[in-house]
Amino acid sequence: MILVFIEHKDCVLNKTSLEAIVAAQSIGKDLGLKVAAVLPCDKDCALAQEIAGYSLEKVIVAKNEKLGTYTPDGYADAWEQVIRATNPQYVVMSHTYQVRDFAPKVAARLGREVVGDCIRYKAEGGKLVLSRRIFLGKLDADVTIGGDAPYFVTFQSGAFRGENAENGTAAVETMNVMVGDIRMTPEAPFQEAKATVDLTKSEIIVAVGRGIKSQENIALAQQLADVLGADLAASRPICDSEWLPIDRQIGSSGQTVAPKVYIALGISGAIQHIVGMKNAGTIVAINKDSEAPIFDIADYGIVGDLFDAVPVMVEEIKKAKG
Amino acid sequence: MKIIVLMKQVANKDAVLRIGGDEKWINEADISQQTNESDGYALEEALRTVEAKGEGEVVVCTLGPQTAKTVIKDALARGANRAIHIVVEDSKTLSAYQIAKTIADAIRDENADLVFTGLQSDDASYGQTGVILAELLGIPHATIVIEVDRASLGDTLRVKRELESGWYQWFTYKLPSLLTIQSGISQIRYASLKGIMAAKSKEIREVTPSVEAFASAAKIEKVYMPLKTKQTQILGNGDAKAGAVELVERLRTEVRVI
């Protein structure tokens, strides 16, 4: 059996879990294994019936009053019991911030580790060869797992498409789990500031990364954005340095965008950034490093200095627009 | 107040990577090395926390080859009090669990109040050493910490975790506990000349571990250049200005946004 983790908040699905279902269904077919979904919750989870509409063997609600709010201690206790009770071959999850927080803990309790942040897999001889990005996305690595099951695997957001989840009818069962002491006290999640710029609606985005070098140089990117009628965005280090406000940040911890055109200036393309912009219609990358990972997903690339390219672009666009 | 900070030596961010002869890692022979980015922030947070408390020590712990002494010496120069160097020459072959187990064995007797690590390494990017280590030490953990409320420091500590899509959450942790620190949490201090001089007399305790085999280890079979998902049209042939002219033409005629 394969267990797939369903992430939710107050019984509202985190859509990346559909990607995990697709991954588990695909692996299940390749290895001849059934798939069961697991939701930790403090009640008879309202989401369970929705998940039961997918092609799964069953949906297990791991229930305990301490599971209403996420804590790594609570989730680790719940998952350990479900895994020990069901004895799966694989545990498949999306590589979300929550999963990164508890999955290695559960695996460690069982004397295992997680093969995390995978981007694809192939089945060979009844086992999986998992591919993951290393060295900030500059290289890929094929990884195998030794020892006995269960094997823990997380897939990067976008590695599978959630809309490809196969529909079906699954039974829902509740497993009352024991949860021990919770050694951390969570407060309510919050957003720092309501985003003043909704980049998800932008048609064209000009984004800047470390290659812009200084806050003063952002004016150059702004000029390009202005002539294109684009919105200005940034990778994480730019917002960390407070050169642009945090609501301009694109990536896993910022906004996820899908503009018609995305122009990346001096952005190398760390995975956390790519997750936020790879669905753009056309991706343009300008970077001095010809091996920057951004070029792996770009439609058009200029290998060179953005400080040479951007002023020329501004002039050419002005000319083109007459 | 004792805080242990895990710090790793990794390939320089801007280094041109060449795949090694066995195709299982990079060729490290001519690569410059640096401190893993988020580990630098972990050290800064530890220093600030001890300074806020007004007493205590920051102990740097590094697992790696002798060359990793550079990372340790830099940390000592920036204000760490002493260091533990777990000397493993071929550390790149170790799995996340093996690394965490070896570190746990080396630091358990220190009985630290807090352990800080970077969020993940910029080379193997396992992102789980801290979490496994906390489990092996029997202490709670928080990942992706973006702020430490030092005013709250007592038997507990309040920390802000980054969630996804612009969301955050505060948690209060009982001590001892382990935090993995996000990059950009603060401004990292430079080593002063005084700090560099003082570092020379600080203790670096070497530990030579017997790393246990681990049957369930993940093993890198092969590394290679990423498979391209798109056929990128490189414009300008190395001339950025010519590329810019060509690009505007493509945006006008092919993408039609001008």
XYZ file of C-alpha atoms in Angstrom:
580
model
C 0.000 0.000 0.000
C 0.956 3.626 -0.521
C -0.153 6.205 2.022
C -0.650 9.712 0.698
C -0.799 12.703 3.033
C -3.697 15.121 2.649
C -2.818 18.569 3.973
C -5.620 20.847 5.059
C -6.479 23.750 7.306
C -9.825 23.587 9.104
C -10.902 20.847 6.664
C -10.114 23.013 3.619
C -7.824 21.182 1.207
C -4.343 22.367 0.392
C -4.463 21.801 -3.360
C -0.896 20.512 -3.528
C -2.276 17.365 -1.896
C -4.054 16.583 -5.169
C -0.594 16.513 -6.754
C 0.449 14.029 -4.067
C -2.603 11.894 -4.926
C -1.594 11.901 -8.606
C 1.976 10.930 -7.660
C 0.731 8.112 -5.424
C -1.751 6.865 -8.051
C 1.013 6.838 -10.646
C 3.475 5.009 -8.408
C 0.694 2.637 -7.386
C 0.107 1.662 -11.008
C 3.809 1.206 -11.701
C 4.442 -0.917 -8.631
C 1.072 -2.658 -8.350
C 0.212 -1.043 -5.017
C -3.068 0.316 -3.684
C -3.276 3.884 -2.442
C -4.876 5.145 0.752
C -5.178 8.786 1.760
C -4.670 9.979 5.338
C -6.019 13.176 6.922
C -5.081 14.120 10.460
C -8.006 15.989 12.048
C -9.682 16.647 15.400
C -13.100 15.580 14.132
C -14.832 13.516 11.444
C -13.102 15.574 8.807
C -15.479 17.293 6.380
C -12.828 16.959 3.700
C -12.779 13.150 3.861
C -15.814 12.716 1.602
C -14.298 15.016 -1.025
C -11.078 12.988 -0.999
C -13.151 9.791 -1.169
C -14.200 10.950 -4.635
C -10.785 10.027 -5.990
C -9.599 6.601 -7.048
C -8.263 5.364 -3.715
C -8.537 2.185 -1.683
C -9.698 4.147 1.336
C -9.491 7.456 3.155
C -8.296 7.287 6.747
C -9.135 10.113 9.128
C -6.511 10.003 11.889
C -8.574 11.542 14.645
C -7.577 13.174 17.898
C -8.717 16.365 19.591
C -5.121 17.644 19.550
C -4.982 17.578 15.742
C -7.236 20.584 15.135
C -4.215 22.859 14.736
C -0.995 21.694 13.147
C 1.932 20.956 15.439
C 4.926 18.776 14.519
C 4.543 16.764 17.737
C 0.858 16.056 17.151
C 1.206 15.173 13.494
C 4.250 12.986 14.117
C 2.390 10.974 16.767
C -0.626 10.547 14.490
C 1.399 9.549 11.450
C 3.588 7.129 13.346
C 0.509 5.231 14.489
C -1.152 5.168 11.082
C 2.054 3.917 9.480
C 2.595 1.224 12.108
C -1.028 0.105 11.761
C -1.139 0.000 7.967
C 2.443 -1.027 7.167
C 2.746 0.835 3.832
C 5.470 0.391 1.228
C 5.598 4.104 0.459
C 4.496 7.300 2.147
C 3.991 10.001 -0.499
C 3.609 13.683 0.301
C 3.855 17.079 -1.378
C 6.998 18.970 -0.373
C 5.165 21.732 1.489
C 6.514 23.728 4.404
C 4.282 21.702 6.745
C 5.531 18.375 5.408
C 9.136 19.536 5.692
C 8.382 20.276 9.336
C 7.062 16.873 10.427
C 7.878 14.190 7.824
C 11.597 13.792 8.672
C 10.615 13.433 12.338
C 8.169 10.601 11.601
C 10.657 8.887 9.321
C 13.400 9.167 11.946
C 11.178 7.537 14.562
C 10.844 4.578 12.241
C 14.581 4.529 11.511
C 14.108 6.008 8.064
C 14.761 9.253 6.230
C 12.849 11.158 3.594
C 13.857 11.493 -0.036
C 12.585 15.025 -0.314
C 11.789 17.582 -2.970
C 11.679 15.062 -5.824
C 10.784 16.264 -9.296
C 10.119 12.911 -10.989
C 10.603 9.182 -10.569
C 10.958 6.009 -12.549
C 10.168 2.478 -11.425
C 12.997 -0.008 -11.909
C 12.902 -3.598 -10.675
C 9.982 -2.974 -8.348
C 11.628 0.028 -6.659
C 11.749 3.723 -7.364
C 14.609 5.786 -8.694
C 13.836 9.317 -7.538
C 15.196 12.472 -9.127
C 15.786 15.611 -7.107
C 17.513 18.938 -7.624
C 20.750 19.638 -5.775
C 23.221 22.550 -5.629
C 20.483 25.191 -5.764
C 18.959 23.644 -8.861
C 22.184 23.509 -10.846
C 22.288 19.703 -10.965
C 19.888 16.772 -10.797
C 20.544 13.620 -8.783
C 19.022 10.166 -9.205
C 18.515 8.653 -5.775
C 17.616 5.167 -4.549
C 16.564 4.172 -1.047
C 18.043 1.231 0.821
C 16.654 -0.977 3.560
C 13.119 -2.095 4.181
C 9.842 -0.244 3.668
C 8.303 2.159 4.416
C 10.000 4.597 2.060
C 9.211 8.278 2.512
C 9.059 10.464 -0.586
C 8.034 14.089 -1.074
C 7.469 15.668 -4.468
C 8.076 19.278 -5.342
C 5.066 21.448 -6.072
C 4.218 21.140 -9.761
C 5.968 17.788 -10.282
C 2.495 16.343 -10.941
C -0.666 18.069 -12.045
C -3.493 17.998 -9.522
C -6.192 18.014 -12.187
C -4.957 14.607 -13.345
C -6.125 12.931 -10.128
C -8.284 9.950 -11.096
C -11.792 9.937 -9.761
C -13.361 6.974 -8.000
C -15.178 5.984 -4.866
C -13.310 5.245 -1.672
C -14.464 4.144 1.750
C -13.835 6.527 4.633
C -12.688 5.132 7.951
C -11.717 6.778 11.180
C -8.661 5.742 13.146
C -8.581 7.150 16.658
C -4.934 7.897 17.345
C -3.107 8.689 20.578
C -1.271 11.988 20.730
C 1.184 12.621 23.567
C 2.452 15.882 25.007
C 2.547 18.768 22.575
C 5.707 20.682 23.416
C 4.907 23.752 21.346
C 2.000 26.199 21.517
C 0.785 27.585 18.190
C -0.932 30.939 17.758
C -3.293 31.717 14.889
C -1.632 31.980 11.443
C -1.657 35.465 9.949
C -0.550 37.470 6.919
C 2.036 40.143 7.597
C 0.345 42.797 5.546
C -2.453 42.550 3.089
C -0.760 42.484 -0.296
C -1.108 45.868 -1.941
C -0.063 44.431 -5.276
C -1.855 41.403 -6.628
C 0.758 40.023 -8.996
C -1.456 37.046 -9.777
C -3.427 39.331 -12.080
C -0.381 40.787 -13.863
C -0.092 40.265 -17.611
C 3.615 41.067 -17.712
C 6.067 40.851 -14.829
C 9.628 42.143 -14.672
C 11.353 40.440 -11.744
C 14.730 41.246 -10.229
C 17.143 39.027 -8.334
C 20.567 39.261 -6.742
C 22.074 40.234 -10.091
C 20.589 43.717 -9.733
C 23.368 44.327 -7.178
C 21.981 47.365 -5.330
C 18.732 49.037 -4.403
C 19.503 52.029 -6.636
C 19.626 49.760 -9.691
C 16.025 48.691 -9.197
C 15.101 51.948 -10.947
C 16.472 50.417 -14.137
C 14.143 47.436 -13.844
C 11.305 49.830 -13.067
C 12.029 51.669 -16.340
C 11.688 48.408 -18.234
C 8.484 47.581 -16.379
C 7.104 51.033 -17.149
C 7.681 50.865 -20.902
C 6.219 47.359 -21.024
C 3.238 48.206 -18.825
C 4.466 45.501 -16.466
C 4.494 45.000 -12.706
C 7.760 44.808 -10.819
C 8.485 41.708 -8.726
C 11.486 40.165 -6.998
C 13.119 37.015 -5.754
C 13.497 36.420 -2.050
C 16.913 38.035 -1.371
C 15.698 41.361 -2.756
C 12.748 41.447 -0.344
C 14.932 40.179 2.515
C 17.195 43.166 1.911
C 14.090 45.377 1.925
C 14.939 46.753 -1.504
C 11.350 45.958 -2.479
C 8.384 45.251 -0.180
C 7.540 41.664 0.654
C 4.321 41.706 -1.369
C 6.511 41.827 -4.497
C 8.110 38.484 -3.673
C 7.585 35.591 -6.081
C 8.102 32.022 -4.925
C 7.056 29.408 -2.430
C 6.944 31.870 0.443
C 5.622 34.714 -1.711
C 3.111 34.926 -4.546
C 2.554 32.320 -7.252
C 2.007 33.962 -10.606
C 1.146 32.994 -14.169
C 1.549 36.117 -16.332
C 1.675 36.103 -20.106
C 5.351 37.136 -19.964
C 7.825 36.875 -17.082
C 11.160 38.615 -17.481
C 13.729 37.493 -14.916
C 16.624 39.934 -14.487
C 19.625 38.560 -12.623
C 17.626 35.708 -11.105
C 19.461 32.389 -10.976
C 16.303 30.347 -10.502
C 16.422 28.604 -7.125
C 13.668 26.011 -6.803
C 11.768 28.155 -4.308
C 11.549 30.933 -6.887
C 10.736 28.726 -9.873
C 7.788 27.196 -8.018
C 6.216 30.660 -8.032
C 6.590 31.564 -11.703
C 7.083 28.531 -13.889
C 3.518 28.664 -15.201
C 4.169 31.941 -16.977
C 3.272 31.816 -20.683
C 6.660 33.045 -21.880
C 9.715 33.160 -19.642
C 12.640 35.440 -20.462
C 15.893 35.163 -18.517
C 18.794 37.607 -18.560
C 21.728 36.355 -16.542
C 25.514 36.388 -16.730
C 25.766 32.746 -15.651
C 24.997 30.506 -18.623
C 24.489 27.596 -16.201
C 21.880 29.386 -14.080
C 18.885 27.046 -13.592
C 16.518 29.750 -14.835
C 17.703 28.935 -18.360
C 16.264 25.421 -17.995
C 12.748 26.811 -18.026
C 13.234 29.978 -20.084
C 11.820 30.382 -23.587
C 14.213 33.205 -24.426
C 17.540 33.799 -22.778
C 20.293 36.377 -22.899
C 23.564 35.237 -21.409
C 25.092 38.533 -20.429
C 25.019 41.561 -18.200
C 21.540 42.878 -17.472
C 23.042 46.365 -17.159
C 23.982 46.149 -20.842
C 20.734 44.555 -21.986
C 18.017 46.424 -20.102
C 18.780 50.007 -21.258
C 18.840 48.755 -24.862
C 15.524 46.985 -24.314
C 13.977 50.154 -22.918
C 15.082 52.146 -25.967
C 14.004 49.460 -28.440
C 10.572 49.139 -26.837
C 10.103 52.909 -26.932
C 11.031 52.854 -30.637
C 8.684 49.939 -31.334
C 5.835 51.683 -29.603
C 6.568 54.797 -31.628
C 22.274 29.684 28.175
C 24.111 27.474 25.727
C 23.291 27.510 22.018
C 24.838 25.076 19.564
C 24.846 26.209 15.937
C 25.306 23.714 13.127
C 27.300 25.154 10.257
C 28.251 23.474 7.025
C 30.859 24.171 4.394
C 29.410 24.076 0.881
C 30.493 24.925 -2.645
C 30.500 28.635 -3.366
C 27.177 29.835 -4.779
C 28.803 31.208 -7.900
C 31.167 28.289 -8.490
C 31.040 26.600 -11.877
C 30.177 23.021 -11.033
C 31.798 20.103 -12.813
C 30.486 16.599 -12.338
C 32.997 14.234 -10.745
C 34.483 11.213 -12.514
C 32.198 8.728 -10.744
C 29.144 10.879 -11.639
C 27.955 10.726 -8.032
C 28.922 14.232 -6.873
C 30.710 17.301 -8.155
C 34.440 17.547 -8.631
C 35.388 19.543 -5.550
C 39.088 19.816 -6.321
C 39.037 23.334 -7.752
C 35.884 24.669 -6.155
C 35.999 27.498 -3.643
C 33.967 26.808 -0.515
C 31.889 28.998 1.744
C 29.618 28.838 4.767
C 26.159 27.560 3.916
C 24.000 30.664 3.596
C 21.216 29.913 6.071
C 23.771 28.600 8.621
C 25.319 32.065 8.664
C 21.957 33.477 9.690
C 21.582 30.722 12.304
C 24.866 31.844 13.870
C 23.785 35.478 13.862
C 20.506 34.602 15.604
C 22.373 32.558 18.211
C 24.809 35.407 18.910
C 21.963 37.912 19.245
C 20.018 35.570 21.520
C 22.927 35.071 23.924
C 23.636 38.812 23.859
C 19.990 39.504 24.698
C 20.118 37.013 27.554
C 23.303 38.643 28.800
C 25.003 35.350 29.584
C 25.867 32.081 27.970
C 27.863 30.763 25.063
C 27.508 29.961 21.399
C 29.121 26.717 20.289
C 29.621 26.093 16.589
C 29.398 22.503 15.398
C 30.562 21.453 11.954
C 30.622 18.018 10.386
C 33.009 17.835 7.481
C 36.590 17.511 6.309
C 39.564 19.404 7.704
C 38.968 22.151 5.141
C 35.732 22.974 6.995
C 37.942 24.607 9.658
C 37.602 27.758 7.542
C 33.892 27.889 8.365
C 34.609 27.327 12.052
C 37.311 29.988 12.247
C 35.055 32.509 10.537
C 32.274 31.754 13.035
C 34.664 32.106 15.972
C 35.864 35.424 14.567
C 32.288 36.636 14.378
C 31.749 35.910 18.048
C 31.090 32.199 18.662
C 32.797 31.089 21.899
C 34.099 27.681 20.909
C 33.647 24.949 18.318
C 33.192 21.231 17.866
C 34.551 19.859 14.616
C 33.275 16.390 13.752
C 35.952 15.387 11.299
C 34.589 13.282 8.442
C 36.666 13.596 5.308
C 34.139 11.982 2.970
C 31.060 13.601 4.490
C 29.331 14.053 1.125
C 28.565 10.325 1.009
C 26.582 10.445 4.260
C 22.801 10.463 4.228
C 20.685 12.928 6.194
C 20.022 10.390 8.960
C 23.688 9.455 9.238
C 24.695 13.110 9.493
C 22.068 13.828 12.136
C 22.935 10.667 14.129
C 26.645 11.475 14.088
C 25.990 15.048 15.222
C 23.541 13.885 17.908
C 26.172 11.564 19.358
C 28.750 14.355 19.348
C 26.641 17.064 21.020
C 24.254 15.122 23.279
C 26.407 15.574 26.391
C 26.567 19.329 25.839
C 22.920 19.530 26.989
C 22.370 22.751 25.042
C 19.364 24.941 25.757
C 18.922 25.629 22.072
C 20.256 24.167 18.832
C 20.146 26.387 15.749
C 20.676 25.162 12.198
C 20.214 26.663 8.799
C 17.036 25.738 6.979
C 18.837 23.515 4.496
C 22.202 23.153 2.856
C 22.912 24.702 -0.511
C 24.555 21.492 -1.779
C 22.599 18.304 -1.010
C 19.552 20.299 0.164
C 18.209 17.503 2.365
C 16.524 20.067 4.602
C 15.978 17.477 7.293
C 19.159 17.219 9.347
C 17.810 19.583 12.006
C 14.462 17.822 12.298
C 16.025 14.368 12.584
C 18.577 15.692 15.069
C 15.812 17.107 17.282
C 14.054 13.747 17.237
C 17.261 11.906 18.135
C 17.977 14.372 20.963
C 14.382 14.087 22.182
C 13.709 17.821 21.915
C 11.010 19.735 20.001
C 11.814 21.606 16.825
C 10.575 24.450 14.650
C 11.523 24.778 10.993
C 11.694 27.842 8.765
C 12.012 30.300 11.640
C 11.911 33.890 10.396
C 11.925 35.743 13.737
C 12.982 34.999 17.313
C 11.190 36.937 20.046
C 14.177 37.352 22.337
C 12.131 39.318 24.883
C 10.186 36.104 25.520
C 13.287 34.066 26.320
C 12.973 32.122 29.569
C 12.011 28.491 30.046
C 10.235 28.964 26.735
C 10.932 30.887 23.545
C 8.464 32.403 21.101
C 9.399 32.142 17.407
C 7.759 33.157 14.147
C 7.606 30.481 11.475
C 7.150 31.161 7.804
C 4.270 29.288 6.213
C 3.582 29.355 2.492
C 2.082 32.104 0.333
C 2.823 35.005 2.639
C 1.424 33.446 5.848
C 3.208 33.315 9.194
C 2.592 31.775 12.593
C 4.017 32.297 16.071
C 4.804 29.254 18.209
C 6.049 29.091 21.776
C 8.545 26.321 22.469
C 9.693 24.804 25.729
C 13.468 24.684 26.061
C 15.513 22.822 25.143
C 14.493 22.962 21.502
C 15.905 23.161 18.002
C 15.201 25.851 15.430
C 16.019 25.805 11.733
C 16.607 29.363 10.586
C 15.494 30.919 7.309
C 17.912 33.064 5.309
C 17.398 36.807 5.512
C 16.181 36.813 9.119
C 18.648 39.538 10.095
C 21.761 41.388 9.020
C 24.823 39.181 9.455
C 27.705 40.881 11.263
C 31.197 40.990 9.867
C 34.172 39.644 11.741
C 36.099 42.499 13.342
C 39.883 42.550 13.473
C 39.594 42.092 17.233
C 37.291 39.129 16.636
C 39.719 37.571 14.178
C 42.558 37.922 16.687
C 40.441 36.550 19.537
C 39.373 33.551 17.452
C 42.938 32.248 17.419
C 42.787 31.353 21.082
C 39.308 29.837 21.070
C 38.832 26.101 21.532
C 38.125 23.869 18.550
C 37.433 20.387 19.863
C 37.918 17.718 17.219
C 35.725 14.646 17.312
C 36.544 11.633 15.194
C 33.300 9.706 14.972
C 32.668 6.164 13.928
C 29.849 6.790 11.477
C 27.333 3.971 11.616
C 26.200 2.278 8.442
C 22.543 2.942 7.774
C 20.576 0.387 5.795
C 17.753 2.754 4.920
C 20.026 5.485 3.611
C 19.126 7.309 0.435
C 21.962 6.932 -2.021
C 22.903 9.192 -4.911
C 23.332 6.951 -7.949
C 24.098 9.627 -10.483
C 24.304 13.387 -10.831
C 23.825 15.160 -14.140
C 22.906 18.467 -15.695
C 19.184 19.156 -15.253
C 16.950 17.959 -18.029
C 15.691 20.978 -19.850
C 11.946 21.298 -19.888
C 12.043 23.941 -22.588
C 14.154 24.619 -25.633
C 15.566 28.003 -24.709
C 16.326 30.336 -27.577
C 19.546 32.046 -26.561
C 19.663 35.483 -28.131
C 22.625 37.710 -28.874
C 25.246 34.996 -28.855
C 26.958 36.383 -25.754
C 26.427 40.026 -26.725
C 23.846 41.325 -24.256
C 23.062 44.468 -26.258
C 22.486 42.539 -29.470
C 20.422 40.037 -27.464
C 18.291 42.867 -26.132
C 17.494 44.123 -29.649
C 16.624 40.618 -30.749
C 14.529 39.998 -27.631
C 12.401 43.095 -28.134
C 11.789 41.975 -31.709
C 10.636 38.537 -30.466
C 8.410 40.111 -27.808
C 6.863 42.203 -30.567
C 6.438 39.630 -33.322
C 6.206 36.244 -31.558
C 4.879 36.922 -28.069
C 3.010 40.033 -29.178
C 3.108 42.017 -25.989
C 4.559 45.171 -27.525
